[in-house]
Amino acid sequence: MTKLDRIDRRILAELQSDATISNLELAERVGLSPSPCSRRVRQLQERGLIDRTVTLLNRDKLDLTLTIYIQVHMANQLTKTLDNFELRVSEFDEVQECALVTGSDADYLLKVVMPDMAHYEKFLLKQLNQIDGVASIRTSFVLRQVLSRTELPLKHVN
Amino acid sequence: MTKLDRIDRRILAELQSDATISNLELAERVGLSPSPCSRRVRQLQERGLIDRTVTLLNRDKLDLTLTIYIQVHMANQLTKTLDNFELRVSEFDEVQECALVTGSDADYLLKVVMPDMAHYEKFLLKQLNQIDGVASIRTSFVLRQVLSRTELPLKHVN
DNA sequence: AAAATATTGGAATTATTCACCAATGACAAA
DNA sequence: TTTGTCATTGGTGAATAATTCCAATATTTT
């Protein structure tokens, strides 16, 4: 695992903000000719720094106007209970994030998107609450999404 | 604003999971020939359903091993205070998400990434706590990232 | 300073995209 | 059912872009 130089970092920064640009354009922006530029991109993929490239869709246009953070407290911390919870939660494609966090013994933090309250109510009662080991649930509705970024900071690297 | 048909949905689903595939490949997967396929993609962009396409980097490879959720409670809910907080927070590129959420009168939920605790301590004391109007801060460290998805569910559409 | 190694840039080949147009299919009215 | 209208499709060719190869340049090591 070798270090990233200045050019690698600039390539990553560009692709993080817009992956649709051509290799020619990218090469120009980072100050390289096309061939070494595409080679570097390939190497960054092979080295695992580039995970994947995806298109991000517009939530509102897809009728997903509600974003909700949910804190789930579990009744116990048995591996079987937690594994099962994580498996079940991963099957819901409204769940954008799920993390086991510090706080109590076993707390999950979920971020979900929904069309409206009716769907959310159903999700909470019929899906989340039905999972074994769920002790309590605390919901925070997003009033205003101030910031949502996929770009990671590169300044800490190397 | 017209509806999305079966093919539009399949295009969005494919691009959400992998935006690197060629139009030829995409066309084949959705059961269309290349030209109408690329036209549909362009129209989906023009209609605003496609927001942007980005590459996602590997947090660990960038030495960003800590993910932290922070609940910030504000001392008041004056527009000036909140606007200032949101502006300042947006300037930190370690902040991946920031949302004003229900719960108390004025609570923000942040998601930040950091290399380690030393950086986090500095971030908390020197940056976040220095912002005017911040009353209290509660931190949850991510022990295990169970799920992190950028794909939005398409089943609710239309 | 010299040798070894890695990286670069240009030319040619290969692949891909985009625009144009005829043809097909869906839909509405008679 | 038939006819006309409209939108959508699929193929073709021109333009654009990506990738491979190789010689030249730069960088590192001894």
Short mmCIF file of C-alpha atoms (C1' of nucleotides) in Angstrom, two decimals:
data_model
loop_
_atom_site.label_atom_id
_atom_site.label_comp_id
_atom_site.label_asym_id
_atom_site.label_seq_id
_atom_site.Cartn_x
_atom_site.Cartn_y
_atom_site.Cartn_z
CA MET A 1 0.00 0.00 0.00
CA THR A 2 1.82 3.07 -1.26
CA LYS A 3 1.09 6.70 -0.62
CA LEU A 4 -1.12 9.05 -2.56
CA ASP A 5 0.62 11.96 -4.22
CA ARG A 6 -0.77 15.38 -5.04
CA ILE A 7 -2.20 14.23 -8.37
CA ASP A 8 -3.95 11.19 -6.90
CA ARG A 9 -5.63 13.40 -4.37
CA ARG A 10 -6.80 15.80 -7.05
CA ILE A 11 -8.18 12.94 -9.10
CA LEU A 12 -10.12 11.65 -6.12
CA ALA A 13 -11.39 15.12 -5.32
CA GLU A 14 -12.64 15.65 -8.85
CA LEU A 15 -14.33 12.27 -9.12
CA GLN A 16 -15.93 12.67 -5.72
CA SER A 17 -17.69 15.81 -6.86
CA ASP A 18 -18.48 14.76 -10.43
CA ALA A 19 -17.86 11.35 -11.90
CA THR A 20 -19.39 12.13 -15.29
CA ILE A 21 -16.46 14.09 -16.66
CA SER A 22 -14.46 12.41 -19.41
CA ASN A 23 -10.95 11.18 -18.84
CA LEU A 24 -9.74 13.96 -21.15
CA GLU A 25 -11.38 16.59 -18.98
CA LEU A 26 -10.13 14.95 -15.80
CA ALA A 27 -6.59 14.78 -17.18
CA GLU A 28 -6.68 18.46 -17.99
CA ARG A 29 -7.96 19.41 -14.54
CA VAL A 30 -5.29 17.48 -12.70
CA GLY A 31 -2.50 18.53 -15.07
CA LEU A 32 -1.74 15.25 -16.79
CA SER A 33 -2.17 13.84 -20.27
CA PRO A 34 -5.00 11.35 -20.83
CA SER A 35 -3.09 8.08 -20.68
CA PRO A 36 -1.37 8.36 -17.30
CA CYS A 37 -4.56 9.83 -15.94
CA SER A 38 -6.73 6.86 -16.87
CA ARG A 39 -4.01 4.56 -15.58
CA ARG A 40 -4.06 6.28 -12.21
CA VAL A 41 -7.80 6.01 -11.98
CA ARG A 42 -7.59 2.30 -12.68
CA GLN A 43 -4.90 1.89 -10.03
CA LEU A 44 -6.96 3.82 -7.49
CA GLN A 45 -9.77 1.37 -8.14
CA GLU A 46 -7.47 -1.63 -7.83
CA ARG A 47 -6.00 -0.29 -4.61
CA GLY A 48 -9.50 0.01 -3.21
CA LEU A 49 -9.54 3.74 -2.66
CA ILE A 50 -12.35 4.08 -5.13
CA ASP A 51 -15.25 2.06 -3.87
CA ARG A 52 -17.86 2.51 -6.56
CA THR A 53 -19.44 5.18 -8.69
CA VAL A 54 -23.15 5.71 -8.49
CA THR A 55 -25.81 8.16 -9.51
CA LEU A 56 -27.66 9.95 -6.75
CA LEU A 57 -31.36 10.47 -7.31
CA ASN A 58 -33.60 13.30 -6.21
CA ARG A 59 -35.56 12.27 -3.13
CA ASP A 60 -38.42 14.71 -3.63
CA LYS A 61 -38.94 13.70 -7.25
CA LEU A 62 -39.23 10.10 -6.09
CA ASP A 63 -41.88 11.12 -3.58
CA LEU A 64 -39.60 10.47 -0.60
CA THR A 65 -40.21 13.67 1.28
CA LEU A 66 -39.77 12.33 4.81
CA THR A 67 -36.34 11.65 6.24
CA ILE A 68 -36.26 10.14 9.68
CA TYR A 69 -33.59 9.22 12.18
CA ILE A 70 -34.53 6.42 14.51
CA GLN A 71 -32.79 5.38 17.69
CA VAL A 72 -33.47 1.76 18.52
CA HIS A 73 -32.68 0.39 21.93
CA MET A 74 -32.34 -3.36 22.16
CA ALA A 75 -33.54 -5.48 25.06
CA ASN A 76 -30.33 -7.52 25.18
CA GLN A 77 -26.98 -7.74 23.47
CA LEU A 78 -26.89 -11.40 22.48
CA THR A 79 -25.10 -11.98 19.20
CA LYS A 80 -28.12 -13.87 17.91
CA THR A 81 -30.44 -10.94 18.65
CA LEU A 82 -28.17 -8.34 17.11
CA ASP A 83 -27.35 -10.41 14.02
CA ASN A 84 -31.02 -11.02 13.44
CA PHE A 85 -31.87 -7.36 13.85
CA GLU A 86 -29.18 -6.29 11.42
CA LEU A 87 -30.24 -8.87 8.87
CA ARG A 88 -33.88 -7.86 9.01
CA VAL A 89 -33.14 -4.15 8.90
CA SER A 90 -30.89 -4.59 5.86
CA GLU A 91 -33.81 -6.07 3.97
CA PHE A 92 -35.78 -2.81 4.15
CA ASP A 93 -34.66 -0.66 1.28
CA GLU A 94 -36.00 2.47 2.93
CA VAL A 95 -33.14 2.19 5.39
CA GLN A 96 -30.25 4.30 4.15
CA GLU A 97 -27.97 3.84 7.15
CA CYS A 98 -27.80 1.58 10.12
CA ALA A 99 -25.07 1.75 12.73
CA LEU A 100 -24.45 0.19 16.09
CA VAL A 101 -23.46 3.09 18.30
CA THR A 102 -22.19 3.77 21.79
CA GLY A 103 -24.55 5.17 24.37
CA SER A 104 -26.31 2.31 26.02
CA ASP A 105 -25.37 -1.32 25.78
CA ALA A 106 -27.01 -1.89 22.45
CA ASP A 107 -28.30 1.03 20.49
CA TYR A 108 -28.81 1.29 16.78
CA LEU A 109 -29.16 4.49 14.84
CA LEU A 110 -31.10 4.26 11.59
CA LYS A 111 -31.76 6.75 8.84
CA VAL A 112 -34.79 6.00 6.73
CA VAL A 113 -36.67 7.71 3.90
CA MET A 114 -40.43 7.51 3.40
CA PRO A 115 -43.11 9.06 1.23
CA ASP A 116 -45.24 10.18 4.18
CA MET A 117 -46.37 9.59 7.75
CA ALA A 118 -48.79 6.88 6.79
CA HIS A 119 -45.98 4.81 5.37
CA TYR A 120 -43.82 5.57 8.36
CA GLU A 121 -46.44 4.46 10.82
CA LYS A 122 -46.80 1.19 8.99
CA PHE A 123 -43.05 0.76 8.82
CA LEU A 124 -42.67 1.35 12.53
CA LEU A 125 -45.49 -0.86 13.73
CA LYS A 126 -45.51 -3.63 11.17
CA GLN A 127 -41.83 -3.93 10.42
CA LEU A 128 -39.38 -2.45 12.89
CA ASN A 129 -41.32 -3.22 16.05
CA GLN A 130 -41.86 -6.81 14.95
CA ILE A 131 -38.18 -7.59 15.06
CA ASP A 132 -37.19 -9.69 18.03
CA GLY A 133 -35.30 -7.87 20.78
CA VAL A 134 -36.39 -4.33 19.98
CA ALA A 135 -37.04 -2.69 23.35
CA SER A 136 -37.78 0.93 22.51
CA ILE A 137 -37.73 3.31 19.58
CA ARG A 138 -37.21 7.05 19.51
CA THR A 139 -37.95 8.96 16.32
CA SER A 140 -36.51 12.26 15.08
CA PHE A 141 -38.07 13.75 11.98
CA VAL A 142 -35.93 15.87 9.71
CA LEU A 143 -37.36 19.39 9.52
CA ARG A 144 -34.62 20.71 7.27
CA GLN A 145 -31.81 18.84 5.58
CA VAL A 146 -29.05 21.37 6.01
CA LEU A 147 -26.28 19.34 4.43
CA SER A 148 -25.84 15.95 2.79
CA ARG A 149 -22.46 15.17 1.34
CA THR A 150 -20.88 12.06 -0.10
CA GLU A 151 -17.45 13.63 -0.50
CA LEU A 152 -14.96 12.52 2.12
CA PRO A 153 -12.30 14.94 3.37
CA LEU A 154 -8.91 14.22 1.80
CA LYS A 155 -6.81 16.51 3.92
CA HIS A 156 -6.06 13.85 6.53
CA VAL A 157 -4.64 11.42 4.03
CA ASN A 158 -0.97 10.41 4.33
CA MET B 1 -44.04 16.08 -14.92
CA THR B 2 -45.00 12.75 -16.42
CA LYS B 3 -44.86 9.34 -14.85
CA LEU B 4 -42.01 6.89 -14.83
CA ASP B 5 -42.64 3.62 -16.63
CA ARG B 6 -41.12 0.22 -15.95
CA ILE B 7 -38.07 0.91 -18.09
CA ASP B 8 -37.33 4.28 -16.47
CA ARG B 9 -37.38 2.62 -13.09
CA ARG B 10 -35.01 -0.10 -14.23
CA ILE B 11 -32.64 2.51 -15.64
CA LEU B 12 -32.62 4.39 -12.35
CA ALA B 13 -32.12 1.19 -10.40
CA GLU B 14 -29.13 0.19 -12.52
CA LEU B 15 -27.48 3.60 -12.38
CA GLN B 16 -28.03 3.84 -8.65
CA SER B 17 -26.04 0.69 -8.11
CA ASP B 18 -23.38 1.21 -10.78
CA ALA B 19 -22.99 4.30 -12.89
CA THR B 20 -19.87 3.11 -14.70
CA ILE B 21 -21.61 0.78 -17.12
CA SER B 22 -21.72 1.89 -20.75
CA ASN B 23 -24.92 2.89 -22.43
CA LEU B 24 -24.69 -0.33 -24.47
CA GLU B 25 -24.60 -2.42 -21.33
CA LEU B 26 -27.37 -0.39 -19.71
CA ALA B 27 -29.55 -0.72 -22.78
CA GLU B 28 -29.13 -4.46 -22.77
CA ARG B 29 -29.97 -4.74 -19.07
CA VAL B 30 -33.18 -2.75 -19.37
CA GLY B 31 -34.22 -4.39 -22.62
CA LEU B 32 -33.85 -1.51 -25.02
CA SER B 33 -31.53 -0.65 -27.88
CA PRO B 34 -28.81 1.93 -27.22
CA SER B 35 -30.38 5.03 -28.72
CA PRO B 36 -33.71 5.16 -26.90
CA CYS B 37 -31.86 4.16 -23.76
CA SER B 38 -29.45 7.10 -23.85
CA ARG B 39 -32.34 9.40 -24.68
CA ARG B 40 -34.23 8.25 -21.60
CA VAL B 41 -31.20 8.82 -19.40
CA ARG B 42 -30.88 12.36 -20.73
CA GLN B 43 -34.57 13.00 -20.11
CA LEU B 44 -34.30 11.66 -16.58
CA GLN B 45 -31.51 14.15 -15.99
CA GLU B 46 -33.51 17.00 -17.52
CA ARG B 47 -36.53 16.09 -15.43
CA GLY B 48 -34.37 16.30 -12.34
CA LEU B 49 -34.73 12.71 -11.17
CA ILE B 50 -31.02 12.17 -11.58
CA ASP B 51 -29.24 14.54 -9.27
CA ARG B 52 -25.58 13.82 -9.91
CA THR B 53 -23.17 10.95 -10.33
CA VAL B 54 -20.22 10.64 -8.00
CA THR B 55 -17.59 8.17 -6.98
CA LEU B 56 -17.67 6.93 -3.42
CA LEU B 57 -14.33 6.47 -1.74
CA ASN B 58 -13.25 3.98 0.89
CA ARG B 59 -13.25 5.60 4.32
CA ASP B 60 -10.74 3.24 5.89
CA LYS B 61 -8.26 3.61 3.05
CA LEU B 62 -8.43 7.36 3.58
CA ASP B 63 -7.68 6.89 7.24
CA LEU B 64 -11.16 7.97 8.32
CA THR B 65 -11.87 5.16 10.72
CA LEU B 66 -14.12 7.04 13.14
CA THR B 67 -17.72 7.78 12.28
CA ILE B 68 -19.61 9.82 14.80
CA TYR B 69 -23.17 10.99 15.22
CA ILE B 70 -23.55 14.19 17.18
CA GLN B 71 -26.71 15.64 18.65
CA VAL B 72 -26.44 19.37 19.13
CA HIS B 73 -28.92 21.23 21.25
CA MET B 74 -29.15 24.96 20.66
CA ALA B 75 -29.65 27.58 23.35
CA ASN B 76 -32.28 29.44 21.35
CA GLN B 77 -34.12 29.21 18.07
CA LEU B 78 -33.46 32.64 16.63
CA THR B 79 -33.07 32.61 12.86
CA LYS B 80 -29.77 34.40 13.19
CA THR B 81 -28.39 31.77 15.54
CA LEU B 82 -29.54 28.84 13.44
CA ASP B 83 -28.39 30.36 10.13
CA ASN B 84 -24.99 31.04 11.60
CA PHE B 85 -24.70 27.54 12.99
CA GLU B 86 -25.63 25.96 9.68
CA LEU B 87 -23.20 28.15 7.78
CA ARG B 88 -20.31 27.36 10.07
CA VAL B 89 -21.04 23.65 10.16
CA SER B 90 -21.20 23.48 6.37
CA GLU B 91 -17.65 24.77 6.20
CA PHE B 92 -16.26 21.67 7.95
CA ASP B 93 -15.71 19.04 5.33
CA GLU B 94 -15.67 16.27 7.92
CA VAL B 95 -19.42 16.83 8.30
CA GLN B 96 -21.23 14.41 6.03
CA GLU B 97 -24.76 15.22 7.12
CA CYS B 98 -26.46 17.92 9.09
CA ALA B 99 -30.18 18.03 9.74
CA LEU B 100 -32.48 20.10 11.88
CA VAL B 101 -34.69 17.54 13.59
CA THR B 102 -37.71 17.36 15.83
CA GLY B 103 -37.25 16.52 19.48
CA SER B 104 -36.56 19.68 21.36
CA ASP B 105 -37.03 23.19 20.06
CA ALA B 106 -33.76 23.29 18.18
CA ASP B 107 -31.75 20.16 17.76
CA TYR B 108 -29.31 19.32 15.04
CA LEU B 109 -28.10 15.87 14.16
CA LEU B 110 -24.66 15.68 12.56
CA LYS B 111 -22.71 12.82 11.07
CA VAL B 112 -18.97 13.37 10.92
CA VAL B 113 -15.94 11.30 9.92
CA MET B 114 -12.53 11.61 11.57
CA PRO B 115 -9.18 9.83 11.54
CA ASP B 116 -9.09 9.30 15.30
CA MET B 117 -10.12 10.53 18.74
CA ALA B 118 -7.43 13.17 18.90
CA HIS B 119 -8.88 14.84 15.82
CA TYR B 120 -12.35 14.48 17.18
CA GLU B 121 -11.51 16.08 20.49
CA LYS B 122 -10.02 19.03 18.68
CA PHE B 123 -13.02 19.26 16.38
CA LEU B 124 -15.42 19.25 19.29
CA LEU B 125 -13.66 21.76 21.50
CA LYS B 126 -12.06 24.07 18.96
CA GLN B 127 -14.69 24.07 16.26
CA LEU B 128 -18.17 22.90 17.15
CA ASN B 129 -18.26 24.25 20.69
CA GLN B 130 -17.04 27.64 19.53
CA ILE B 131 -20.12 28.27 17.45
CA ASP B 132 -22.50 30.76 18.99
CA GLY B 133 -25.70 29.33 20.45
CA VAL B 134 -24.53 25.76 20.99
CA ALA B 135 -25.93 24.72 24.34
CA SER B 136 -25.03 21.06 24.65
CA ILE B 137 -23.58 18.23 22.62
CA ARG B 138 -24.14 14.51 22.85
CA THR B 139 -21.84 12.15 20.98
CA SER B 140 -22.50 8.63 19.69
CA PHE B 141 -19.56 6.72 18.26
CA VAL B 142 -20.19 4.17 15.56
CA LEU B 143 -19.06 0.75 16.75
CA ARG B 144 -20.15 -1.08 13.61
CA GLN B 145 -21.46 0.37 10.38
CA VAL B 146 -24.11 -2.18 9.59
CA LEU B 147 -25.43 -0.56 6.44
CA SER B 148 -24.72 2.49 4.32
CA ARG B 149 -26.66 2.86 1.13
CA THR B 150 -27.04 5.63 -1.43
CA GLU B 151 -29.73 3.82 -3.40
CA LEU B 152 -33.21 5.20 -2.83
CA PRO B 153 -36.21 2.87 -2.87
CA LEU B 154 -38.12 3.12 -6.13
CA LYS B 155 -41.14 1.09 -5.19
CA HIS B 156 -43.11 4.08 -3.91
CA VAL B 157 -42.82 5.99 -7.15
CA ASN B 158 -46.05 6.86 -9.06
"C1'" DA C 1 27.25 10.39 -10.93
"C1'" DA C 2 25.47 6.21 -12.81
"C1'" DA C 3 22.23 2.60 -12.94
"C1'" DA C 4 17.77 0.96 -12.13
"C1'" DT C 5 13.01 1.85 -11.74
"C1'" DA C 6 8.86 4.08 -12.38
"C1'" DT C 7 6.08 7.41 -14.84
"C1'" DT C 8 4.92 10.05 -18.62
"C1'" DG C 9 3.07 11.56 -23.38
"C1'" DG C 10 1.92 10.62 -28.12
"C1'" DA C 11 0.10 7.60 -32.02
"C1'" DA C 12 -2.79 4.02 -33.42
"C1'" DT C 13 -6.40 0.92 -32.45
"C1'" DT C 14 -10.65 -0.06 -30.38
"C1'" DA C 15 -14.76 1.15 -28.23
"C1'" DT C 16 -18.52 4.33 -27.25
"C1'" DT C 17 -21.58 8.06 -27.76
"C1'" DC C 18 -24.68 11.03 -30.21
"C1'" DA C 19 -27.67 12.75 -33.89
"C1'" DC C 20 -30.53 11.67 -37.70
"C1'" DC C 21 -34.36 9.26 -39.90
"C1'" DA C 22 -37.33 5.64 -41.28
"C1'" DA C 23 -40.31 2.26 -39.15
"C1'" DT C 24 -42.93 0.30 -35.59
"C1'" DG C 25 -46.40 0.39 -32.10
"C1'" DA C 26 -50.00 2.58 -29.11
"C1'" DC C 27 -54.02 5.24 -28.81
"C1'" DA C 28 -58.24 7.85 -30.08
"C1'" DA C 29 -62.07 8.86 -33.02
"C1'" DA C 30 -65.28 7.46 -36.37
"C1'" DT D 1 -62.53 -2.69 -37.34
"C1'" DT D 2 -60.38 1.02 -39.73
"C1'" DT D 3 -57.89 5.23 -40.11
"C1'" DG D 4 -55.07 9.00 -38.61
"C1'" DT D 5 -52.03 10.97 -35.14
"C1'" DC D 6 -48.50 10.84 -31.92
"C1'" DA D 7 -44.82 9.11 -29.34
"C1'" DT D 8 -41.22 5.86 -29.08
"C1'" DT D 9 -38.12 2.80 -31.04
"C1'" DG D 10 -33.90 0.85 -33.53
"C1'" DG D 11 -30.28 1.13 -36.94
"C1'" DT D 12 -26.65 3.79 -39.34
"C1'" DG D 13 -22.78 6.70 -39.64
"C1'" DA D 14 -19.93 10.51 -37.95
"C1'" DA D 15 -17.66 12.31 -34.09
"C1'" DT D 16 -15.76 11.72 -29.67
"C1'" DA D 17 -13.43 9.22 -26.20
"C1'" DA D 18 -10.81 5.32 -24.05
"C1'" DT D 19 -7.07 2.09 -24.05
"C1'" DT D 20 -2.82 -0.08 -25.41
"C1'" DC D 21 1.84 0.11 -26.80
"C1'" DC D 22 6.34 2.09 -26.94
"C1'" DA D 23 9.93 5.43 -26.75
"C1'" DA D 24 11.32 9.27 -23.92
"C1'" DT D 25 11.60 11.56 -19.62
"C1'" DA D 26 11.81 11.93 -14.76
"C1'" DT D 27 12.75 9.96 -10.21
"C1'" DT D 28 14.94 7.10 -6.96
"C1'" DT D 29 18.66 4.19 -5.29
"C1'" DT D 30 23.30 2.93 -4.66
#
